[in-house]
Coordinates of C-alpha atoms in Angstrom, one line a residue:
X268 CA 97.2 -44.8 96.9
X269 CA 100.0 -43.3 99.1
X270 CA 100.6 -39.7 98.9
X271 CA 102.9 -37.3 100.9
X272 CA 102.2 -33.7 101.6
X273 CA 104.6 -31.1 101.7
X274 CA 104.5 -27.4 102.9
X275 CA 100.6 -29.5 104.6
X276 CA 99.3 -26.6 106.7
X277 CA 96.1 -27.8 108.0
X278 CA 96.0 -30.1 105.5
X279 CA 92.8 -28.8 103.0
X280 CA 95.1 -30.7 100.0
X281 CA 95.5 -33.9 102.0
X282 CA 91.7 -33.8 103.2
X283 CA 90.7 -32.9 99.8
X284 CA 92.7 -36.1 98.1
X285 CA 91.8 -37.9 101.6
X286 CA 88.2 -37.7 100.3
X287 CA 89.1 -39.1 97.0
X288 CA 90.7 -42.4 98.3
X289 CA 94.5 -41.5 98.6
X290 CA 96.1 -42.5 101.7
X291 CA 98.5 -39.8 103.5
X292 CA 101.5 -41.1 105.3
X293 CA 103.7 -38.3 106.0
X294 CA 103.2 -34.5 105.9
X295 CA 105.5 -31.9 107.1
X296 CA 104.9 -28.1 107.7
X297 CA 107.1 -25.7 109.4
X298 CA 104.4 -24.2 111.4
X299 CA 103.4 -25.7 114.7
X300 CA 99.8 -24.3 115.2
X301 CA 98.7 -25.9 112.0
X302 CA 100.6 -29.1 112.2
X303 CA 98.6 -29.8 115.7
X304 CA 95.2 -28.9 113.7
X305 CA 96.3 -31.3 110.8
X306 CA 96.7 -34.1 113.7
X307 CA 94.2 -33.2 115.8
X308 CA 91.1 -34.0 112.9
X309 CA 93.4 -37.4 112.0
X310 CA 93.4 -40.8 114.0
X311 CA 96.9 -41.1 112.4
X312 CA 98.8 -38.2 113.4
X313 CA 100.8 -38.1 110.2
X314 CA 102.4 -34.8 110.5
X315 CA 105.6 -33.1 112.0
X316 CA 106.9 -29.9 112.3
X317 CA 110.1 -30.1 110.1
X318 CA 111.5 -28.4 107.1
X319 CA 111.4 -29.9 104.3
X320 CA 115.2 -30.3 103.8
X321 CA 115.1 -31.9 106.8
X322 CA 112.2 -34.4 106.1
X323 CA 114.2 -35.1 102.8
X324 CA 117.8 -35.7 104.3
X325 CA 116.1 -38.0 107.3
X326 CA 112.6 -39.2 106.4
X327 CA 111.8 -39.7 102.8
X328 CA 114.9 -42.7 102.2
X329 CA 113.4 -44.3 105.2
X330 CA 110.3 -44.1 103.5
X331 CA 111.0 -45.1 99.7
X332 CA 112.7 -47.9 101.2
X333 CA 109.6 -49.6 102.4
X334 CA 106.3 -47.5 100.6
X335 CA 105.7 -47.4 96.9
X336 CA 104.4 -43.2 97.2
X337 CA 102.0 -42.7 94.1
X338 CA 102.0 -38.7 94.9
X339 CA 103.4 -35.8 96.1
X340 CA 101.2 -32.7 96.7
X341 CA 102.1 -29.4 98.2
X342 CA 102.6 -25.6 97.8
X343 CA 106.1 -25.0 98.3
X344 CA 106.8 -20.6 98.6
X345 CA 108.1 -19.2 95.5
X346 CA 109.4 -16.1 96.4
X347 CA 112.8 -16.0 95.0
X348 CA 111.0 -15.7 91.2
X349 CA 110.0 -12.3 91.5
X350 CA 114.1 -11.0 90.7
X351 CA 115.8 -14.1 89.8
X352 CA 117.0 -14.6 86.2
X353 CA 116.7 -17.9 84.4
X354 CA 120.2 -19.1 85.3
X355 CA 119.5 -17.5 89.2
X356 CA 116.7 -19.5 90.1
X357 CA 119.1 -21.1 92.7
X358 CA 118.5 -17.9 94.9
X359 CA 118.3 -18.6 98.6
X360 CA 113.8 -18.1 98.6
X361 CA 113.6 -20.6 96.0
X362 CA 115.0 -23.3 98.1
X363 CA 111.3 -24.6 99.3
X364 CA 111.0 -25.2 96.2
X365 CA 113.8 -26.7 95.2
X366 CA 113.8 -29.0 98.4
X367 CA 109.4 -30.2 96.6
X368 CA 112.0 -31.1 93.2
X369 CA 114.2 -32.9 95.4
X370 CA 111.5 -35.0 97.1
X371 CA 109.6 -35.6 93.6
X372 CA 113.1 -36.5 92.5
X373 CA 114.0 -39.0 95.3
X374 CA 110.4 -40.9 95.5
X375 CA 109.6 -40.4 92.2
X376 CA 105.8 -41.2 92.5
X377 CA 103.3 -41.4 89.7
X378 CA 102.3 -37.6 90.1
X379 CA 102.7 -34.8 92.1
X380 CA 100.6 -31.7 92.4
X381 CA 102.4 -27.7 92.7
X382 CA 99.1 -25.0 94.0
X383 CA 100.7 -21.6 94.3
X384 CA 99.2 -17.9 93.9
X385 CA 98.1 -16.8 90.6
X386 CA 100.9 -14.2 90.3
X387 CA 103.2 -17.3 89.7
X388 CA 102.8 -17.7 86.2
X389 CA 104.0 -14.2 85.2
X390 CA 106.2 -13.3 87.6
X391 CA 109.4 -12.7 86.7
X392 CA 108.0 -13.2 82.7
X393 CA 107.1 -16.9 83.5
X394 CA 110.5 -17.9 85.3
X395 CA 108.5 -20.5 87.6
X396 CA 106.5 -21.8 84.9
X397 CA 109.8 -21.9 82.6
X398 CA 112.0 -24.1 85.6
X399 CA 109.0 -26.2 86.8
X400 CA 108.3 -27.2 82.8
X401 CA 112.4 -27.7 82.5
X402 CA 113.1 -29.8 86.3
X403 CA 109.9 -31.6 86.2
X404 CA 108.7 -32.2 82.3
X405 CA 109.8 -34.7 79.8
X406 CA 113.5 -33.3 79.3
X407 CA 113.4 -33.5 83.5
X408 CA 112.0 -36.1 85.5
X409 CA 110.5 -37.4 82.8
X410 CA 106.5 -35.9 83.8
X411 CA 103.7 -34.9 81.6
X412 CA 102.6 -31.3 82.9
X413 CA 99.2 -29.1 82.7
X414 CA 98.6 -26.3 84.7
X415 CA 95.9 -23.6 85.3
X416 CA 94.7 -20.8 87.0
X417 CA 91.4 -21.9 88.6
X418 CA 88.7 -20.2 90.7
X419 CA 87.2 -22.3 94.0
X420 CA 83.6 -20.6 93.1
X421 CA 83.9 -22.3 89.9
X422 CA 84.0 -25.5 91.6
X423 CA 81.0 -25.1 93.8
X424 CA 83.2 -23.9 96.4
X425 CA 81.2 -20.2 97.6
X426 CA 84.3 -18.3 97.4
X427 CA 86.0 -16.2 94.3
X428 CA 89.7 -17.7 95.4
X429 CA 92.1 -18.1 92.2
X430 CA 95.0 -20.0 92.8
X431 CA 97.2 -21.7 89.9
X432 CA 96.9 -25.8 90.0
X433 CA 100.6 -27.5 88.3
X434 CA 99.7 -31.5 87.7
X435 CA 102.5 -33.7 86.5
X436 CA 101.6 -37.0 85.3
X437 CA 104.2 -39.6 84.0
X438 CA 103.7 -40.4 80.6
X439 CA 99.9 -39.4 80.8
X440 CA 97.9 -35.9 80.8
X441 CA 95.8 -34.1 82.9
X442 CA 92.7 -32.5 81.5
X443 CA 91.6 -30.2 84.1
X444 CA 87.7 -30.6 85.0
X445 CA 85.5 -28.3 83.7
X446 CA 83.4 -25.5 85.9
X447 CA 79.9 -26.3 86.7
X448 CA 77.4 -24.7 85.7
X449 CA 76.2 -22.8 88.9
X450 CA 78.3 -20.5 91.6
X451 CA 77.1 -20.9 95.3
X452 CA 76.6 -17.7 97.2
X453 CA 78.5 -16.8 100.5
X454 CA 75.0 -16.8 102.2
X455 CA 74.6 -20.4 100.5
X456 CA 78.1 -21.5 102.1
X457 CA 76.9 -20.4 105.8
X458 CA 73.2 -19.0 106.5
X459 CA 72.3 -22.3 108.1
X460 CA 75.2 -20.6 110.7
X461 CA 73.0 -17.7 111.4
X462 CA 72.2 -17.6 115.1
X463 CA 74.0 -20.6 115.9
X464 CA 76.0 -21.6 119.2
X465 CA 78.3 -23.9 120.4
X466 CA 75.0 -25.5 121.2
X467 CA 73.0 -25.7 118.4
X468 CA 72.8 -24.4 114.6
X469 CA 70.8 -21.5 113.7
X470 CA 68.4 -23.6 111.5
X471 CA 68.1 -26.6 109.2
X472 CA 70.5 -27.2 106.5
X473 CA 69.3 -24.8 103.3
X474 CA 70.8 -26.4 100.8
X475 CA 72.8 -29.6 99.5
X476 CA 76.2 -27.8 100.1
X477 CA 75.3 -26.5 103.4
X478 CA 74.2 -30.4 104.8
X479 CA 76.7 -31.8 103.3
X480 CA 79.1 -29.9 105.8
X481 CA 77.7 -30.1 108.5
X482 CA 78.5 -34.2 108.0
X483 CA 75.3 -35.2 110.7
X484 CA 76.4 -32.9 113.8
X485 CA 74.1 -31.4 115.9
X486 CA 75.8 -28.5 116.7
X487 CA 79.0 -26.3 115.1
X488 CA 82.6 -26.3 116.0
X489 CA 84.5 -22.7 116.2
X490 CA 81.3 -21.0 116.1
X491 CA 82.7 -18.2 118.4
X492 CA 81.9 -14.4 117.8
X493 CA 83.7 -11.7 117.7
X494 CA 83.1 -8.4 120.1
X495 CA 83.3 -5.0 118.2
X496 CA 83.1 -1.7 119.6
X497 CA 80.7 0.5 118.8
X498 CA 82.5 2.2 116.2
X499 CA 83.4 -0.9 114.2
X500 CA 79.5 -2.1 114.2
X501 CA 78.7 1.1 113.3
X502 CA 81.2 1.5 110.3
X503 CA 80.3 -2.6 109.4
X504 CA 76.7 -1.7 109.7
X505 CA 77.1 0.7 106.8
X506 CA 79.1 -1.1 104.3
X507 CA 76.3 -2.4 101.5
X508 CA 75.2 -6.5 101.2
X509 CA 78.5 -7.2 98.4
X510 CA 80.3 -3.6 98.7
X511 CA 83.2 -2.3 100.4
X512 CA 85.0 0.5 101.5
X513 CA 84.8 2.9 98.9
X514 CA 80.8 2.6 99.6
X515 CA 81.5 4.6 102.9
X516 CA 81.7 8.6 103.5
X517 CA 84.8 9.7 102.9
X518 CA 85.9 10.8 106.0
X519 CA 85.8 6.8 107.0
X520 CA 88.4 6.1 104.5
X521 CA 91.0 7.0 106.3
X522 CA 90.3 4.3 108.9
X523 CA 91.9 1.5 106.3
X524 CA 93.7 2.9 103.7
X525 CA 93.1 0.5 100.8
X526 CA 90.8 -0.6 98.4
X527 CA 90.4 -4.2 100.4
X528 CA 89.7 -3.1 103.4
X529 CA 85.7 -3.5 105.0
X530 CA 84.1 -5.7 101.8
X531 CA 81.4 -7.1 103.1
X532 CA 80.5 -11.0 101.7
X533 CA 77.3 -10.7 99.5
X534 CA 73.7 -12.3 99.1
X535 CA 74.1 -12.4 95.2
X536 CA 78.1 -14.0 94.8
X537 CA 80.3 -15.8 96.3
X538 CA 82.7 -14.3 99.3
X539 CA 85.7 -12.7 98.7
X540 CA 88.9 -14.7 99.1
X541 CA 89.0 -16.1 103.0
X542 CA 92.5 -14.8 103.6
X543 CA 94.5 -14.4 107.1
X544 CA 93.6 -11.0 107.9
X545 CA 90.3 -11.9 108.9
X546 CA 89.5 -8.1 110.2
X547 CA 89.2 -7.0 106.4
X548 CA 86.0 -8.5 105.6
X549 CA 82.1 -9.0 107.3
X550 CA 78.8 -11.2 107.4
X551 CA 77.1 -9.9 104.6
X552 CA 73.7 -9.6 106.6
X553 CA 75.3 -8.9 110.2
X554 CA 77.5 -6.3 112.0
X555 CA 80.5 -8.8 112.5
X556 CA 83.4 -10.9 111.2
X557 CA 82.7 -14.6 110.2
X558 CA 83.2 -16.5 112.5
X559 CA 86.2 -19.2 112.4
X560 CA 83.4 -21.9 111.4
X561 CA 82.2 -19.6 108.6
X562 CA 85.3 -18.8 107.6
X563 CA 86.4 -22.9 107.6
X564 CA 83.1 -23.3 105.4
X565 CA 83.4 -20.9 102.5
X566 CA 86.8 -22.7 102.7
X567 CA 84.4 -25.9 102.1
X568 CA 85.9 -27.2 105.2
X569 CA 83.3 -29.6 106.4
X570 CA 81.9 -28.8 110.3
X571 CA 83.5 -31.2 111.7
X572 CA 86.7 -30.7 110.9
X573 CA 87.8 -28.4 114.1
X574 CA 90.7 -25.5 114.1
X575 CA 92.7 -25.5 117.2
X576 CA 94.9 -22.9 118.6
X577 CA 94.2 -19.1 119.5
X578 CA 91.5 -17.3 117.5
X579 CA 93.9 -15.6 115.7
X580 CA 96.0 -18.4 114.9
X581 CA 92.6 -20.4 113.6
X582 CA 91.4 -17.3 111.2
X583 CA 95.5 -17.5 109.5
X584 CA 95.3 -21.5 109.7
X585 CA 92.0 -21.5 107.9
X586 CA 93.2 -18.0 105.4
X587 CA 96.4 -19.9 104.5
X588 CA 94.6 -23.7 103.5
X589 CA 93.3 -25.0 100.1
X590 CA 89.9 -25.6 99.6
X591 CA 89.6 -29.2 100.2
X592 CA 86.4 -29.5 97.7
X593 CA 88.2 -28.6 94.6
X594 CA 91.5 -30.1 96.1
X595 CA 89.2 -33.8 96.0
X596 CA 88.1 -32.1 92.4
X597 CA 91.5 -32.5 91.1
X598 CA 92.5 -35.6 92.8
X599 CA 89.3 -37.7 92.0
X600 CA 90.6 -36.6 88.0
X601 CA 94.3 -37.7 88.8
X602 CA 92.7 -40.9 90.1
X603 CA 90.7 -41.8 87.1
X604 CA 93.4 -41.3 84.9
X605 CA 96.4 -43.3 87.0
X606 CA 93.3 -46.2 86.7

C-alpha cells in the first residue's frame, strides 16, 4: 500500500505508517535540514526539498500515471483560518492546506490523514473543520471523515502532546482507537539514558518501552550533553520534580517571564510537550536540558533514528515531528479498515 507524505518534516508520520506496513514512495518538505534527516534514516531516499505546489504540478501527475496511491498523509499549515470568514478561505496563508486538498483530488487515494494543532478545532468558530468537511466530505471529494483530539500520552508515548487528527476514508468510517489503560512517565521513557555516552548506554532497559526503543543498539545516537553556566545550573536545580517557573523565588522570574518557562520533566507523570524551544524544559533529576536523543525518545523515535544537522536544528526537527508510535496506531487501524 503506497502512500505520500506532504509537509513530512523528518518523517514521524511516515515512520509510523511504515512500521504498520505502508510504503512511502514520495515525501516533500521545504526545510532542507528535515529532508536530510528524513533520507539519512531510509534506504530509499524518497524525500525532496520542494513546495507542495511544485510537487502537485510536476511530480504527482507523473506518479499517478504509474502508481496506485493508497493514502496521502501530512500536516499542512492553516494559519489563515484564524481570521478568514467561511467565504474567504482562499486567504494566501491557507495555500498549503489547499495544495494538500489539490493533491488528494489529483491522486484520489483510499484515505488521507491530516495532523494539526488542537487550536484548529475551534479557531474562528470552527472554520477549518467546516471547510475540511465541505471540501473532502461526502458532498466534496467523497470521503467519510472522522476527527478527534488525541493526547499522545494516552497511547504509550511518555509525553502529553495534544494534536487533532482528521482521517478520511472512501466509503468507510474510521473509529479512533481507545486510550490505553496506562501512561508512561518521562522517567519511564528515558531513565536508561542517564549516564549514557556516545559509547554505551547508562544501564540496561528498565521497561518494555525502553527495550523497544533501543532496537538492539549497544550505544545511543545523539546523546550529546549541553554545557550550562553555573547560574543556569543553579536555577534548574531549584525547580522541583515536575515543577516549573512558578516554583522558583520571585527574584528569578525576571529571567523568563512566562509560565511555560523552566518546566521540569516529572518522574511521576508524562513529559510536557517536546517543542522546538528546547531550553524551556529540563531533565527530571539532572540540572540540564534533555539531550536530542532523550527528546527523540520522548517523541517515540527509536534510538536507531539519527537526527543530523546543527544541535539547534536537531532539537527543532524533533520538536516539530509527529510521534511515530501514535502514527503507527492510527495507521494500524486504517490498514485494518481497508482490509
